PDB file of C-alpha atoms in Angstrom:
ATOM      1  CA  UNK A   1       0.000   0.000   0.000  1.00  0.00           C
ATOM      2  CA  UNK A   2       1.550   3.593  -1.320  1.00  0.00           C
ATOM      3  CA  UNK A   3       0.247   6.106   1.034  1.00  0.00           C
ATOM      4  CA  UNK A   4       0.137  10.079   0.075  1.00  0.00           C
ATOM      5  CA  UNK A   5       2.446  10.960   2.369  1.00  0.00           C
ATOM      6  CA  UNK A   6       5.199   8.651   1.157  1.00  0.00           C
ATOM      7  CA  UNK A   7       4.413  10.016  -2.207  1.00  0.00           C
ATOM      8  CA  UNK A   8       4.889  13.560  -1.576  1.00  0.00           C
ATOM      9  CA  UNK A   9       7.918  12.969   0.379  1.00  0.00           C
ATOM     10  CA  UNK A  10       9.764  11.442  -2.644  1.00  0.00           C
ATOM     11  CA  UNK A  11       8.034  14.449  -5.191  1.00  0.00           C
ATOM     12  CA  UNK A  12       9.432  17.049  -2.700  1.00  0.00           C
ATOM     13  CA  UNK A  13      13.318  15.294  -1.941  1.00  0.00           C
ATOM     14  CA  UNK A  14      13.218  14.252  -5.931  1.00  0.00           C
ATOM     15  CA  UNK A  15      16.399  17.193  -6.140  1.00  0.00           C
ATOM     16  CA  UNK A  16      18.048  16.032  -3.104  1.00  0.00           C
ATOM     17  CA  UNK A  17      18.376  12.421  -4.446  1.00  0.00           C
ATOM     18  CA  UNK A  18      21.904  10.948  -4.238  1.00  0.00           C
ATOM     19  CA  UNK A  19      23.287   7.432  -5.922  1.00  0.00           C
ATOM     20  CA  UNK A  20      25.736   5.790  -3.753  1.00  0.00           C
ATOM     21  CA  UNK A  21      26.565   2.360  -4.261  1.00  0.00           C
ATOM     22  CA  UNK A  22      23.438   0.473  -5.077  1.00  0.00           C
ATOM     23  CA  UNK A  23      21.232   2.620  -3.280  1.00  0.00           C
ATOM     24  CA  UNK A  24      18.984   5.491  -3.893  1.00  0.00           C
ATOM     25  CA  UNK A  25      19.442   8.034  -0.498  1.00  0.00           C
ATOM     26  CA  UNK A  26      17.023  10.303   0.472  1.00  0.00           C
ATOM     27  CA  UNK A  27      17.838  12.944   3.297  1.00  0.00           C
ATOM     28  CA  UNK A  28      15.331  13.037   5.889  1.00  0.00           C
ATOM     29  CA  UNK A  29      17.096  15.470   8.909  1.00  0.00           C
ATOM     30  CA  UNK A  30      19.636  17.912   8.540  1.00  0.00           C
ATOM     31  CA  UNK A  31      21.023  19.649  11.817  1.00  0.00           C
ATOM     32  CA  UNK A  32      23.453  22.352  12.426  1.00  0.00           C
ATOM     33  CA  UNK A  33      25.744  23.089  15.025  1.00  0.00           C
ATOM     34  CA  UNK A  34      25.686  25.472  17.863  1.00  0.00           C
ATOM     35  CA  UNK A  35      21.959  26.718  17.510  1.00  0.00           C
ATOM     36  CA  UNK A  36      21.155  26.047  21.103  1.00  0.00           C
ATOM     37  CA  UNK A  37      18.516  23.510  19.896  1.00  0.00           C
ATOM     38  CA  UNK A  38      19.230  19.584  20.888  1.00  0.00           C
ATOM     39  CA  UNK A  39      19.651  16.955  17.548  1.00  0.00           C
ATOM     40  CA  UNK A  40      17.881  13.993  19.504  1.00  0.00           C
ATOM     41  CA  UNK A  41      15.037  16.012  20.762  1.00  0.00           C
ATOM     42  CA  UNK A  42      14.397  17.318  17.194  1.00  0.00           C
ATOM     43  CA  UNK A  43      14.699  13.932  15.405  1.00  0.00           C
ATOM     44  CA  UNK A  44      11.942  12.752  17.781  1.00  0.00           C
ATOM     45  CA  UNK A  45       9.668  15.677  17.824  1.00  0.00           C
ATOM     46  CA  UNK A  46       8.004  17.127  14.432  1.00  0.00           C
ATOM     47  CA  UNK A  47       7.706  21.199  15.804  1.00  0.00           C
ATOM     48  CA  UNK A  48      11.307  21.380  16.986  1.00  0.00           C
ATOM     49  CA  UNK A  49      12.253  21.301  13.338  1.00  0.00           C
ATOM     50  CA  UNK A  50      11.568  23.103  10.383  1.00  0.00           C
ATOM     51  CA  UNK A  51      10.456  20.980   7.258  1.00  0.00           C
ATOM     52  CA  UNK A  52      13.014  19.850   4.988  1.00  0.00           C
ATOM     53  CA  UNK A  53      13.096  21.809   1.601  1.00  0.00           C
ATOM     54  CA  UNK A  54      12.840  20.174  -1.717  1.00  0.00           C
ATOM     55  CA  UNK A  55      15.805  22.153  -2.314  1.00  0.00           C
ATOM     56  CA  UNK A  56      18.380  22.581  -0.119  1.00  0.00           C
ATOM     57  CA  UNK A  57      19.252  26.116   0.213  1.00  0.00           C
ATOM     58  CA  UNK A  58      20.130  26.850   3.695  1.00  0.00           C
ATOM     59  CA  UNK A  59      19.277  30.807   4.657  1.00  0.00           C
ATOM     60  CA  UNK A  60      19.216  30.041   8.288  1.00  0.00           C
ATOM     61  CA  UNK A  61      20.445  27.605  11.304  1.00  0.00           C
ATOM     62  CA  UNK A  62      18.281  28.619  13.561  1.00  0.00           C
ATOM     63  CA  UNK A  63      16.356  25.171  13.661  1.00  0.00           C
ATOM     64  CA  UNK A  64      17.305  21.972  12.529  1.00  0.00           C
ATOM     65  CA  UNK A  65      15.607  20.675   9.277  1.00  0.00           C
ATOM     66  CA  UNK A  66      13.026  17.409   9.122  1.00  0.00           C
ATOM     67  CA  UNK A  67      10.706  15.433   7.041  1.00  0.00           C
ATOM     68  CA  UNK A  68       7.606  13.473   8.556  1.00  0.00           C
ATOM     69  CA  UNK A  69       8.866  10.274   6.892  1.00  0.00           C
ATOM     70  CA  UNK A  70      10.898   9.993  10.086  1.00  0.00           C
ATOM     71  CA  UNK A  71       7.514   9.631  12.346  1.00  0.00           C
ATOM     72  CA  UNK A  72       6.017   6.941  10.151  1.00  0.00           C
ATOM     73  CA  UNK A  73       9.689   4.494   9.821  1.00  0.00           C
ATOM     74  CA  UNK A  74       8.038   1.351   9.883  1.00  0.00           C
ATOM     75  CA  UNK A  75       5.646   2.227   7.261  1.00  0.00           C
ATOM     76  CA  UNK A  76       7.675   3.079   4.971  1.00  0.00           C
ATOM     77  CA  UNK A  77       9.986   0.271   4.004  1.00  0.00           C
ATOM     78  CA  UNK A  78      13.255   1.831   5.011  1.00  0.00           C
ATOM     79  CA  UNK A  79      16.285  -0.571   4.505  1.00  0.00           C
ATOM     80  CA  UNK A  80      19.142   1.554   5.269  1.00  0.00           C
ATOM     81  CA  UNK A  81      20.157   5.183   7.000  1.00  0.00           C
ATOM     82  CA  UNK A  82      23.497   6.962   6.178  1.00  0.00           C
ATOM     83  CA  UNK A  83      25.156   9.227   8.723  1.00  0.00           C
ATOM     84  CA  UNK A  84      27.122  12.100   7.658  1.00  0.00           C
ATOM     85  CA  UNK A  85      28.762  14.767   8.654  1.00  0.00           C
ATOM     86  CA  UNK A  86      29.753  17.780   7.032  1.00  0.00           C
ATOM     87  CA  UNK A  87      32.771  20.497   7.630  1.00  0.00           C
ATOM     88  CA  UNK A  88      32.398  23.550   5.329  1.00  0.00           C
ATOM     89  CA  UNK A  89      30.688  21.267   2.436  1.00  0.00           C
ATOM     90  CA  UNK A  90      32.755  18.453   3.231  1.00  0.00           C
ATOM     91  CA  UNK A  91      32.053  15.089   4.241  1.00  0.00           C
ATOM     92  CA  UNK A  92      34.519  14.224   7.132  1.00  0.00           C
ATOM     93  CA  UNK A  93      32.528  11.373   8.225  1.00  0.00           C
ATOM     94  CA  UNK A  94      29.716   8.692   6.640  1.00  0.00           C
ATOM     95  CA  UNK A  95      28.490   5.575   8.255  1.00  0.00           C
ATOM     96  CA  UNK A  96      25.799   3.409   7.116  1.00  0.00           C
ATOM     97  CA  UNK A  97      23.517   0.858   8.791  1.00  0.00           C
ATOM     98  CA  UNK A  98      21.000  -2.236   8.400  1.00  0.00           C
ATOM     99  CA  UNK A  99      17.639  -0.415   8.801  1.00  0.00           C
ATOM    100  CA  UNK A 100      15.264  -3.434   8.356  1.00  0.00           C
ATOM    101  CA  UNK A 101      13.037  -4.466  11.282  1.00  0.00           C
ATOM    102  CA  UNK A 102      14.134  -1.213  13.316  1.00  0.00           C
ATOM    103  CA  UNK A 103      12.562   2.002  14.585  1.00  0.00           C
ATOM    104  CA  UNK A 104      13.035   5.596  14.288  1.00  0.00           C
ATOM    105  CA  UNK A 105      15.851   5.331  17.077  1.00  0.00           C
ATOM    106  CA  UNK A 106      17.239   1.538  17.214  1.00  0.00           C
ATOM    107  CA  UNK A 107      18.201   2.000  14.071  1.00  0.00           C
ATOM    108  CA  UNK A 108      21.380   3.103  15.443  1.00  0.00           C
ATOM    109  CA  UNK A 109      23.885   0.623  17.237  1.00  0.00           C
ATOM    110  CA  UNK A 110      26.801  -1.287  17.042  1.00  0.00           C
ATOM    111  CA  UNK A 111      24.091  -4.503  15.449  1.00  0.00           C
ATOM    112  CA  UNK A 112      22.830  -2.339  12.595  1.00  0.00           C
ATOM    113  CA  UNK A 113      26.282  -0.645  11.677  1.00  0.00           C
ATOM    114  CA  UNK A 114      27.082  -1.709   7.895  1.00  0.00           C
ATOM    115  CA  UNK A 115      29.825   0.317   6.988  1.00  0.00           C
ATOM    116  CA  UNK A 116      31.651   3.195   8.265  1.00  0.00           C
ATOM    117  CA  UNK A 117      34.449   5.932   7.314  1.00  0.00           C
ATOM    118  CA  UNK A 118      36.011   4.864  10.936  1.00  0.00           C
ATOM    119  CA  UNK A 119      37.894   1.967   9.472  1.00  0.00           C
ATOM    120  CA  UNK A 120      38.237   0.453  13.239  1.00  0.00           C
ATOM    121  CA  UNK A 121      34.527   0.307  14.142  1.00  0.00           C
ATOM    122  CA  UNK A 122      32.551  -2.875  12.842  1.00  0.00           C
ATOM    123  CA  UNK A 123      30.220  -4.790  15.074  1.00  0.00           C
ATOM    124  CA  UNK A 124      32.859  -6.716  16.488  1.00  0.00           C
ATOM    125  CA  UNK A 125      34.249  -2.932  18.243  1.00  0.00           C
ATOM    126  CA  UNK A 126      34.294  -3.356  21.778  1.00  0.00           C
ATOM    127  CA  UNK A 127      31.936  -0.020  22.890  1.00  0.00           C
ATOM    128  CA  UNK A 128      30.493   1.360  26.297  1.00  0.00           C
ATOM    129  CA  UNK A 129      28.073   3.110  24.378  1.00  0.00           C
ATOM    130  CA  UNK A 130      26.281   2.809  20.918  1.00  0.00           C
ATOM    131  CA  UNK A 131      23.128   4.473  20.594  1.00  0.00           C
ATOM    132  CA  UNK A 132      21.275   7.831  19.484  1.00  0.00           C
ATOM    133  CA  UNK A 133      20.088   8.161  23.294  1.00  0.00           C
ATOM    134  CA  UNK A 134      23.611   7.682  24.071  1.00  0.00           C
ATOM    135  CA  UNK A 135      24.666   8.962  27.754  1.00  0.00           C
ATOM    136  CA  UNK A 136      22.343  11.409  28.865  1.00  0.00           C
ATOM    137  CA  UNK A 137      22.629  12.804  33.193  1.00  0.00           C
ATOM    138  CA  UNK A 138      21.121  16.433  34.224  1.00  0.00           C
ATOM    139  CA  UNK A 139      24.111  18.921  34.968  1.00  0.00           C
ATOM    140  CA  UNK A 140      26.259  16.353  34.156  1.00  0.00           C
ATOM    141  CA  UNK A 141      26.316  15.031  30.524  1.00  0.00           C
ATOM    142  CA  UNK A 142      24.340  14.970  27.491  1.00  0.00           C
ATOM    143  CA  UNK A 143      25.930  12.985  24.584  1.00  0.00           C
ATOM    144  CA  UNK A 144      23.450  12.042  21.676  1.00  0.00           C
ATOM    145  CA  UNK A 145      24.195  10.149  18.875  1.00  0.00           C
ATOM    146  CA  UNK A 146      27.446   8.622  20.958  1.00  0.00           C
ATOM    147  CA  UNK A 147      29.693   6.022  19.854  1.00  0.00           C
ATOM    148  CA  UNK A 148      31.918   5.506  22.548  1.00  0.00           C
ATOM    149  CA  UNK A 149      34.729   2.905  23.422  1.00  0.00           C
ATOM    150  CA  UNK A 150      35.722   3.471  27.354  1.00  0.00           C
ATOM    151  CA  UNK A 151      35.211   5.657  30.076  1.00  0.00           C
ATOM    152  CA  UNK A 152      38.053   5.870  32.372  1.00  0.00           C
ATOM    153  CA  UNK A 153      37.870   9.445  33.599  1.00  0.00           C
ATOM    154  CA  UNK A 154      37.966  12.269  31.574  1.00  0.00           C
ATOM    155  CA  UNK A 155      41.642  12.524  30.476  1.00  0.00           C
ATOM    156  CA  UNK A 156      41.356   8.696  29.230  1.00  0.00           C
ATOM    157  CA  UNK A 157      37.986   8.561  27.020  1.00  0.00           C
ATOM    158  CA  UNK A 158      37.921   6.841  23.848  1.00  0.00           C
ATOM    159  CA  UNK A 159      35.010   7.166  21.354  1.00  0.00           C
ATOM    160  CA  UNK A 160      34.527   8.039  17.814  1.00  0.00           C
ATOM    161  CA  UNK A 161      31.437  10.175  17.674  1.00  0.00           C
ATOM    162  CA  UNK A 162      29.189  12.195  19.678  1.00  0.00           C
ATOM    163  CA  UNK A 163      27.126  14.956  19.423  1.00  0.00           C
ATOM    164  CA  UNK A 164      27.844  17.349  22.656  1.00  0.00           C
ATOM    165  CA  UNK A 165      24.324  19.086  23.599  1.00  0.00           C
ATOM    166  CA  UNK A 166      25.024  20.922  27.001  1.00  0.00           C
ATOM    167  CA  UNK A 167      27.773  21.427  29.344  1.00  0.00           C
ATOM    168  CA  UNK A 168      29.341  18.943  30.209  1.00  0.00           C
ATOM    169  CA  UNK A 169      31.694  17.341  33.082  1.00  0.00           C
ATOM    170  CA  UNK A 170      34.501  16.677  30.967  1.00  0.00           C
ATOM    171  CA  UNK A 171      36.692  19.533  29.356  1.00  0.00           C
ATOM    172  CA  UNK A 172      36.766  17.600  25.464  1.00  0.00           C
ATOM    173  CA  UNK A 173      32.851  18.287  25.537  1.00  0.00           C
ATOM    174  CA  UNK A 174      33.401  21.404  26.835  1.00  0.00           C
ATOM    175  CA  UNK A 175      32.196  24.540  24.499  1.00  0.00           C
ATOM    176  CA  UNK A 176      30.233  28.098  24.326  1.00  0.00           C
ATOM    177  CA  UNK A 177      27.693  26.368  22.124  1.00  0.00           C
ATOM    178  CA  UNK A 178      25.719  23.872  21.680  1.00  0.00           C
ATOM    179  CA  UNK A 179      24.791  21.034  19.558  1.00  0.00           C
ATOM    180  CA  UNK A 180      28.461  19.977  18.760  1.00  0.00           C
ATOM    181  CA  UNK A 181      29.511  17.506  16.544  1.00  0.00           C
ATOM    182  CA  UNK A 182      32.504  16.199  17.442  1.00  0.00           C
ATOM    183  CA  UNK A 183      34.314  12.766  16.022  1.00  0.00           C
ATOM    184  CA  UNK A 184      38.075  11.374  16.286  1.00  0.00           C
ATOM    185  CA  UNK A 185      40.716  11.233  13.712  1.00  0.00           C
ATOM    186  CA  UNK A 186      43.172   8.558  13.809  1.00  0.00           C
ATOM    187  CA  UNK A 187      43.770   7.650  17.001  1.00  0.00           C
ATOM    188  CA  UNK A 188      40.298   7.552  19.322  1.00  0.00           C
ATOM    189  CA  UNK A 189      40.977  10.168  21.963  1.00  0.00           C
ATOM    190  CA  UNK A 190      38.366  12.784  23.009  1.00  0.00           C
ATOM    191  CA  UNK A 191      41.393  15.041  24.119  1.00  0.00           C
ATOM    192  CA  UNK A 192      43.719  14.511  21.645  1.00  0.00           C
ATOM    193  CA  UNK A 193      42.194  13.689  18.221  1.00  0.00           C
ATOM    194  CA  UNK A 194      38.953  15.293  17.981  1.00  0.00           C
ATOM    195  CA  UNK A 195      37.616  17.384  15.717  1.00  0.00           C
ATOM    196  CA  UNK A 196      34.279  18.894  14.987  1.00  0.00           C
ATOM    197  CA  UNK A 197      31.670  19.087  11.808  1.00  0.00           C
ATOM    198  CA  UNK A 198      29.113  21.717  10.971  1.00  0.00           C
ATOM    199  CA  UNK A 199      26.094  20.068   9.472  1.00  0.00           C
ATOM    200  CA  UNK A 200      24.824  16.820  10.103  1.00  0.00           C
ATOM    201  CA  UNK A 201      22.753  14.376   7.287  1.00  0.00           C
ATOM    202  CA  UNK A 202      20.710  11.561   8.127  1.00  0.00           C
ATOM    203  CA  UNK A 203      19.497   9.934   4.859  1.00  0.00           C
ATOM    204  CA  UNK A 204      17.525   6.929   4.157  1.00  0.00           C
ATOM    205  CA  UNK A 205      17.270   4.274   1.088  1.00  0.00           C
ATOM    206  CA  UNK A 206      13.963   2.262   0.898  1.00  0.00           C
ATOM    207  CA  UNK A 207      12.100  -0.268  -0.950  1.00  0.00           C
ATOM    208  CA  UNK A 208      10.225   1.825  -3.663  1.00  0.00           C
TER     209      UNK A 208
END
């Protein structure tokens, strides 16, 4: 069964369509950094967000971007998601993942991961944390979208991404604004090889 939302959705993204591989990707969030508004929060809730364009011309940051697709996932034959972030138009980071049987928000974990741009993360990665809730404590930390290895006090975390949404307890999540998105080069320290990305893409392929 087609249903009119599904239809309009791929009318309205038609222009934002990108072949990779074997499959078709359509973007279905697009956040920015340091607007003071939280990623996870947005990707679950419809009026946080702003609807995604047809065409993507950003004119302001002020709230992150979303289609509606995102509140009906299971009805709409979604196979796999693509995670990317962005650093002044370019891609510093891309993972993909399984998508079939999942949710809006299980989607993402260490069991759907696919393929990644982190060439040491597979699902065989030993991780304290892999999920889009990731590690969340009032006045103490909020880290969405977190991919993390080991905790073993500030100085000696590991992780490869996480997306920084308020002050936190430990100085590498430590910033004036928030959302940040902040991932690891080379080597997996939050202190010593981190780095941060601008814009953040969530895509999805499905069975048309």
């Amino acid at each position: 069964m087609r249903y009119p939302l599904f239809t309009a959705f791929l009318l309205c993204i038609a222009a934002l369509t990108v072949q990779f591989s074997d499959a078709v990707w359509f973007p279905v969030f697009v956040a920015f950094e340091n607007n003071g508004q939280s990623v996870y929060d947005s990707w679950r809730t419809p009026s946080m967000c702003n609807d995604l364009p047809a065409i993507l011309k950003i004119t302001g940051r002020g709230k992150h971007l979303r289609n509606h697709v995102i509140d009906h996932w299971t009805e709409m034959n979604i196979n796999m998601v693509k995670v990317e972030l962005y650093q002044k138009n370019e891609q510093v980071v891309w993972m993909t993942f399984n998508a079939r049987n999942t949710n809006n928000l299980n989607w993402f974990s260490k069991t759907n991961l696919y393929q990644s741009s982190f060439t040491d993360l597979s699902t065989r990665s030993i991780t304290n944390y892999f999920s889009a809730a990731g590690e969340s404590i009032p006045n103490v930390v909020s880290r969405r979208f977190y991919i993390s290895r080991q905790h073993r006090g500030c100085p000696n975390d590991f992780g490869w991404l996480c997306i920084a949404e308020k002050p936190d307890v430990c100085k590498w999540a430590q910033f004036s604004k928030y959302p940040v998105f902040i991932y690891t080069k080379q080597g997996r320290s939050w202190n010593r090889d981190a780095a941060t990305a601008d814009t953040l893409v969530i895509s999805v392929s499905m069975d048309l």
